[in-house]
Tab-separated table of C-alpha atoms and ligand atoms in Angstrom:
chain	number	residue	atom	x	y	z
Q	247	MET	CA	46.785	115.257	80.881
Q	248	GLY	CA	48.509	114.595	84.172
Q	249	ASP	CA	50.713	112.030	82.447
Q	250	ARG	CA	51.882	114.547	79.885
Q	251	ARG	CA	52.715	117.074	82.562
Q	252	GLU	CA	54.644	114.388	84.399
Q	253	GLN	CA	56.513	113.499	81.178
Q	254	ARG	CA	57.423	117.152	80.587
Q	255	ARG	CA	58.573	117.518	84.177
Q	256	ARG	CA	60.678	114.388	83.829
Q	257	ALA	CA	62.188	115.505	80.503
Q	258	ARG	CA	63.075	118.854	82.045
Q	259	TRP	CA	64.675	117.119	85.017
Q	260	MET	CA	66.755	114.916	82.741
Q	261	GLU	CA	67.897	117.922	80.703
Q	262	GLU	CA	69.052	119.606	83.890
Q	263	GLN	CA	70.984	116.497	84.882
Q	264	LEU	CA	72.623	116.268	81.471
Q	265	ARG	CA	73.642	119.920	81.614
Q	266	ALA	CA	75.111	119.319	85.050
Q	267	LEU	CA	76.969	116.337	83.615
Q	268	ASP	CA	78.410	118.393	80.783
Q	269	ARG	CA	79.722	120.881	83.304
Q	270	LEU	CA	81.228	118.072	85.355
Q	271	ASP	CA	82.669	116.506	82.259
Q	272	ALA	CA	84.372	119.766	81.317
Q	273	ARG	CA	85.753	120.152	84.811
Q	274	HIS	CA	86.768	116.594	85.637
Q	275	GLY	CA	87.231	115.020	82.231
Q	276	LEU	CA	84.736	112.183	82.697
Q	277	GLY	CA	84.770	111.582	78.964
Q	278	ALA	CA	88.536	111.559	78.610
Q	279	SER	CA	90.182	109.109	76.272
Q	280	PRO	CA	90.949	105.821	78.004
Q	281	PHE	CA	94.287	105.603	76.233
Q	282	THR	CA	96.062	107.704	78.767
Q	283	VAL	CA	97.644	107.126	82.102
Q	284	ALA	CA	94.834	107.049	84.626
Q	285	ARG	CA	94.925	110.056	86.849
Q	286	PRO	CA	95.419	109.315	90.525
Q	287	ARG	CA	92.213	108.967	92.486
Q	288	PRO	CA	92.611	110.118	96.051
Q	289	ARG	CA	90.960	107.901	98.597
Q	290	ARG	CA	89.755	110.651	100.858
Q	291	THR	CA	89.428	114.163	99.628
Q	292	TYR	CA	87.223	116.933	100.810
Q	293	GLY	CA	86.292	120.133	99.067
Q	294	PRO	CA	86.023	121.104	95.394
Q	295	ALA	CA	86.933	117.684	94.016
Q	296	LEU	CA	83.749	116.300	95.520
Q	297	VAL	CA	81.413	118.858	93.980
Q	298	GLY	CA	80.236	116.337	91.399
Q	299	LEU	CA	79.298	113.671	93.873
Q	300	GLY	CA	76.235	115.553	95.030
Q	301	VAL	CA	74.982	115.229	91.486
Q	302	VAL	CA	75.610	111.495	91.533
Q	303	LEU	CA	73.525	111.254	94.649
Q	304	VAL	CA	70.717	113.258	93.072
Q	305	LEU	CA	70.719	110.823	90.170
Q	306	LEU	CA	70.338	107.812	92.378
Q	307	VAL	CA	66.596	108.247	92.712
Q	308	ALA	CA	64.073	105.462	92.432
Q	309	GLY	CA	63.865	104.206	88.878
Q	310	PHE	CA	67.137	105.716	87.754
Q	311	LEU	CA	69.036	102.457	87.824
Q	312	THR	CA	66.318	100.419	86.177
Q	313	SER	CA	64.820	102.873	83.669
Q	314	THR	CA	65.066	101.946	79.998
Q	315	ASP	CA	64.750	105.587	78.919
Q	316	PRO	CA	67.715	106.174	76.545
Q	317	GLN	CA	68.488	109.531	78.174
Q	318	VAL	CA	68.678	107.868	81.562
Q	319	ALA	CA	70.886	105.186	80.033
Q	320	ARG	CA	73.179	107.918	78.686
Q	321	VAL	CA	73.503	109.456	82.130
Q	322	ARG	CA	74.238	106.023	83.576
Q	323	GLU	CA	76.903	105.460	80.952
Q	324	LEU	CA	78.514	108.866	81.456
Q	325	PHE	CA	78.840	108.177	85.139
Q	326	GLY	CA	79.857	104.594	84.660
Q	327	ILE	CA	76.924	103.488	86.756
Q	328	GLU	CA	76.151	99.940	85.796
Q	329	VAL	CA	72.862	98.180	86.010
Q	330	THR	CA	73.767	95.003	87.841
Q	331	PRO	CA	73.511	92.040	85.501
Q	332	THR	CA	71.170	89.172	86.321
Q	333	GLY	CA	72.727	86.930	88.907
Q	334	ASP	CA	74.413	89.795	90.714
Q	335	VAL	CA	73.196	91.218	93.964
Q	336	PRO	CA	70.205	93.423	93.114
Q	337	GLY	CA	70.871	97.081	93.810
Q	338	ALA	CA	74.569	96.575	94.541
Q	339	HIS	CA	76.531	99.689	93.648
Q	340	TYR	CA	79.809	99.835	91.811
Q	341	THR	CA	81.422	102.031	89.199
Q	342	PHE	CA	84.548	101.779	87.111
Q	343	MET	CA	87.560	104.069	86.789
Q	344	GLN	CA	87.490	103.963	82.973
Q	345	HIS	CA	85.365	102.518	80.204
Q	346	GLN	CA	86.058	101.308	76.702
Q	347	GLN	CA	85.420	104.157	74.268
Q	348	GLY	CA	81.733	104.486	73.476
Q	349	SER	CA	80.847	101.504	75.639
Q	350	PRO	CA	79.791	100.837	79.226
Q	351	GLU	CA	82.311	97.963	79.305
Q	352	PRO	CA	85.059	98.700	81.861
Q	353	ILE	CA	88.780	98.810	81.236
Q	354	GLY	CA	90.659	96.271	83.321
Q	355	TYR	CA	93.677	93.998	83.367
Q	356	ASP	CA	93.905	90.868	81.236
Q	357	PRO	CA	92.412	88.164	83.492
Q	358	CYS	CA	94.599	85.512	81.839
Q	359	THR	CA	97.896	87.242	82.647
Q	360	PRO	CA	99.168	87.614	86.227
Q	361	ILE	CA	99.395	91.219	87.442
Q	362	ARG	CA	103.070	91.545	88.382
Q	363	TYR	CA	103.829	93.921	91.230
Q	364	GLU	CA	106.883	95.117	93.117
Q	365	VAL	CA	107.160	96.943	96.411
Q	366	ASN	CA	109.330	99.875	97.454
Q	367	ALA	CA	109.622	99.505	101.218
Q	368	ALA	CA	111.166	102.940	101.873
Q	369	GLY	CA	108.935	104.799	104.300
Q	370	ALA	CA	106.734	101.737	104.725
Q	371	PRO	CA	105.561	100.406	108.089
Q	372	GLU	CA	107.344	97.320	109.423
Q	373	ASP	CA	104.534	94.948	108.457
Q	374	TYR	CA	104.153	96.422	104.954
Q	375	LEU	CA	104.215	93.095	103.153
Q	376	GLU	CA	101.332	91.800	105.243
Q	377	TYR	CA	99.188	94.781	104.228
Q	378	VAL	CA	100.026	94.270	100.574
Q	379	GLU	CA	99.586	90.497	100.581
Q	380	THR	CA	96.253	90.720	102.412
Q	381	SER	CA	94.879	93.186	99.858
Q	382	VAL	CA	96.210	91.150	96.948
Q	383	GLU	CA	94.523	88.078	98.399
Q	384	ARG	CA	91.183	89.849	98.922
Q	385	VAL	CA	91.075	91.475	95.485
Q	386	SER	CA	92.204	88.241	93.881
Q	387	GLU	CA	89.548	86.234	95.683
Q	388	ALA	CA	86.791	88.665	94.680
Q	389	SER	CA	87.874	89.092	91.060
Q	390	GLY	CA	89.704	85.913	90.107
Q	391	LEU	CA	92.615	88.103	88.957
Q	392	VAL	CA	96.004	86.580	89.681
Q	393	PHE	CA	98.870	88.642	91.120
Q	394	GLU	CA	102.547	87.821	91.077
Q	395	TYR	CA	105.020	89.367	93.530
Q	396	VAL	CA	108.198	90.295	91.690
Q	397	GLY	CA	110.143	91.537	94.735
Q	398	LEU	CA	111.492	94.744	96.211
Q	399	THR	CA	112.436	97.724	94.089
Q	400	ASP	CA	114.106	101.125	94.426
Q	401	SER	CA	111.768	102.666	91.864
Q	402	ARG	CA	109.772	105.713	92.923
Q	403	ASN	CA	108.170	106.258	89.544
Q	404	PHE	CA	104.731	106.894	91.038
Q	405	ASP	CA	103.658	108.944	88.018
Q	406	LEU	CA	104.233	105.975	85.719
Q	407	ASP	CA	106.453	108.074	83.505
Q	408	GLY	CA	108.261	106.238	80.777
Q	409	ASP	CA	107.677	103.000	78.990
Q	410	VAL	CA	104.310	101.699	80.184
Q	411	ALA	CA	104.000	99.715	76.948
Q	412	GLY	CA	106.875	97.591	78.213
Q	413	ARG	CA	104.470	96.563	80.996
Q	414	PRO	CA	106.689	97.262	84.006
Q	415	PRO	CA	105.390	95.720	87.231
Q	416	VAL	CA	102.785	97.598	89.258
Q	417	LEU	CA	104.627	99.767	91.792
Q	418	VAL	CA	103.446	99.674	95.402
Q	419	GLY	CA	105.066	102.167	97.746
Q	420	TRP	CA	104.815	104.713	100.529
Q	421	ALA	CA	105.475	108.420	100.170
Q	422	THR	CA	104.940	111.738	101.900
Q	423	GLU	CA	102.830	114.470	100.417
Q	424	ASP	CA	106.001	116.499	99.892
Q	425	GLU	CA	107.291	113.867	97.524
Q	426	TYR	CA	103.966	112.941	95.939
Q	427	GLU	CA	101.542	115.833	95.763
Q	428	PRO	CA	98.330	113.791	95.225
Q	429	LEU	CA	98.718	112.629	98.855
Q	430	ALA	CA	98.303	116.215	100.105
Q	431	GLY	CA	95.552	116.930	102.608
Q	432	ASN	CA	93.468	114.102	104.047
Q	433	VAL	CA	94.473	111.590	101.402
Q	434	ALA	CA	95.726	108.286	102.781
Q	435	GLY	CA	96.379	106.600	99.454
Q	436	VAL	CA	96.252	106.976	95.706
Q	437	ALA	CA	96.040	104.259	93.072
Q	438	GLY	CA	95.333	103.808	89.408
Q	439	SER	CA	96.485	102.053	86.284
Q	440	ALA	CA	97.572	102.985	82.782
Q	441	ALA	CA	95.607	101.683	79.831
Q	442	LEU	CA	96.835	101.025	76.318
Q	443	PRO	CA	94.861	99.932	73.257
Q	444	VAL	CA	95.338	96.238	72.602
Q	445	PHE	CA	93.269	96.327	69.422
Q	446	PRO	CA	91.114	99.079	67.908
Q	447	GLY	CA	88.387	100.061	70.337
Q	448	HIS	CA	89.661	97.911	73.177
Q	449	ALA	CA	92.041	99.057	75.890
Q	450	GLN	CA	93.600	97.150	78.731
Q	451	TYR	CA	95.537	98.123	81.840
Q	452	VAL	CA	99.205	97.341	81.460
Q	453	THR	CA	100.690	98.653	84.697
Q	454	GLY	CA	99.773	100.809	87.670
Q	455	ARG	CA	100.718	102.020	91.106
Q	456	VAL	CA	99.485	102.113	94.656
Q	457	VAL	CA	100.922	104.956	96.739
Q	458	LEU	CA	100.220	105.040	100.465
Q	459	ASP	CA	100.802	107.893	102.874
Q	460	THR	CA	103.899	107.354	105.020
Q	461	GLU	CA	102.570	109.600	107.773
Q	462	VAL	CA	99.200	107.866	108.037
Q	463	PHE	CA	100.775	104.408	108.098
Q	464	GLY	CA	103.429	105.515	110.576
Q	465	SER	CA	100.980	107.192	112.910
Q	466	SER	CA	100.147	105.594	116.232
Q	467	ALA	CA	96.638	107.019	115.833
Q	468	PHE	CA	95.692	104.161	113.493
Q	469	THR	CA	95.642	100.427	114.039
Q	470	GLY	CA	96.273	97.786	111.412
Q	471	HIS	CA	92.558	97.090	111.486
Q	472	GLN	CA	91.958	100.655	110.306
Q	473	LEU	CA	94.813	100.735	107.806
Q	474	GLN	CA	94.140	97.472	105.971
Q	475	PRO	CA	90.841	98.759	104.456
Q	476	ILE	CA	92.777	101.709	102.976
Q	477	VAL	CA	95.119	99.314	101.185
Q	478	ASP	CA	92.172	97.156	100.057
Q	479	HIS	CA	90.407	100.260	98.723
Q	480	GLU	CA	93.492	101.311	96.767
Q	481	PHE	CA	94.039	97.863	95.276
Q	482	ALA	CA	90.413	97.903	94.094
Q	483	HIS	CA	91.176	101.248	92.366
Q	484	LEU	CA	94.264	99.664	90.857
Q	485	VAL	CA	92.247	96.956	89.073
Q	486	GLY	CA	89.590	99.428	87.902
Q	487	LEU	CA	86.937	100.067	90.552
Q	488	ASP	CA	85.956	103.679	91.228
Q	489	HIS	CA	84.079	105.398	94.035
Q	490	VAL	CA	80.387	105.067	94.836
Q	491	GLU	CA	78.257	107.131	97.125
Q	492	ASP	CA	77.233	104.299	99.421
Q	493	PRO	CA	78.516	103.904	102.989
Q	494	GLY	CA	77.884	100.151	102.742
Q	495	GLU	CA	80.723	99.787	100.241
Q	496	LEU	CA	84.461	100.024	100.794
Q	497	MET	CA	84.611	102.064	97.575
Q	498	ASP	CA	82.438	104.724	99.197
Q	499	THR	CA	83.934	108.152	98.609
Q	500	ASP	CA	84.305	108.699	102.301
Q	501	GLY	CA	85.086	105.053	102.933
Q	502	THR	CA	84.895	105.093	106.689
Q	503	ALA	CA	81.785	103.088	107.527
Q	504	VAL	CA	82.950	99.578	106.588
Q	505	THR	CA	86.221	97.697	106.795
Q	506	ARG	CA	85.612	94.965	104.206
Q	507	PHE	CA	84.395	94.915	100.606
Q	508	GLY	CA	80.628	95.256	100.344
Q	509	GLU	CA	78.270	93.493	97.936
Q	510	GLY	CA	78.689	96.186	95.274
Q	511	ASP	CA	82.484	96.161	95.571
Q	512	LEU	CA	82.509	92.378	95.193
Q	513	ALA	CA	80.138	92.468	92.188
Q	514	GLY	CA	82.288	95.148	90.494
Q	515	LEU	CA	85.510	93.244	91.159
Q	516	ALA	CA	83.934	90.076	89.747
Q	517	ARG	CA	83.098	91.945	86.540
Q	518	LEU	CA	86.661	93.238	86.237
Q	519	GLY	CA	87.925	89.682	86.530
Q	520	ALA	CA	85.519	88.444	83.871
Q	521	LEU	CA	86.753	90.663	81.021
Q	522	PRO	CA	87.922	88.955	77.843
Q	523	CYS	CA	91.406	87.465	77.789
Q	524	LEU	CA	93.595	88.801	75.015
U	98	LIG	ZN1	89.384	106.026	96.558
């Protein structure tokens, strides 16, 4: 008797969560086709854009991550919350920017092809290359993905307009919020990649960009020790890692509690580097 009441209560709770998800989906496009340019993901935003994250937190109750209930699995899939595979750190949190259509498998870069990147140094701090190279090294070490520095560029195509199918190098640059609106407010950086189908049902990132806030990086209020984690965070977005609600991870939405990748970040990056080569 008590069991049945508990089951009903649980079913009702799940229905509420799914309804909340549908609303979120309508508002934020969680179920959008992966075959589009990834929308920029601000590192630090406050206000309406974070409305959905309270729901994520609500979902992270005991049993949610391990339940085999198909409804729970659907919620996990919709949010891109992965059950950590055997061998990973138990309970480590990570999510992905985009998934293959109808699958929990993430979209990422081809691990067998170097990710070529170029840097626009206009508006950058003096030691810009050190920031970039450090992040490249850290993401590469965690994922196994290989990066290749092409050189400096004048391009300011931060919206990735044009021929992404021609696989132009990833663009890394600095801008003000006047030039690049997604940096408005308390956003220190924005990054993301564009996916294209490589065969039916399977998409891959072909290029991307990392845009950092000129004012933040030029401000004497921040030290290199505080700025490097911002670049690391953005490079993790670039290769496919999304936010989690966990102050122990560098991909935490707020992202202020730690300065290095956490266990979940590292596990997520490892998965992105272990995708099939094509
Ligand atoms: Zn972010």
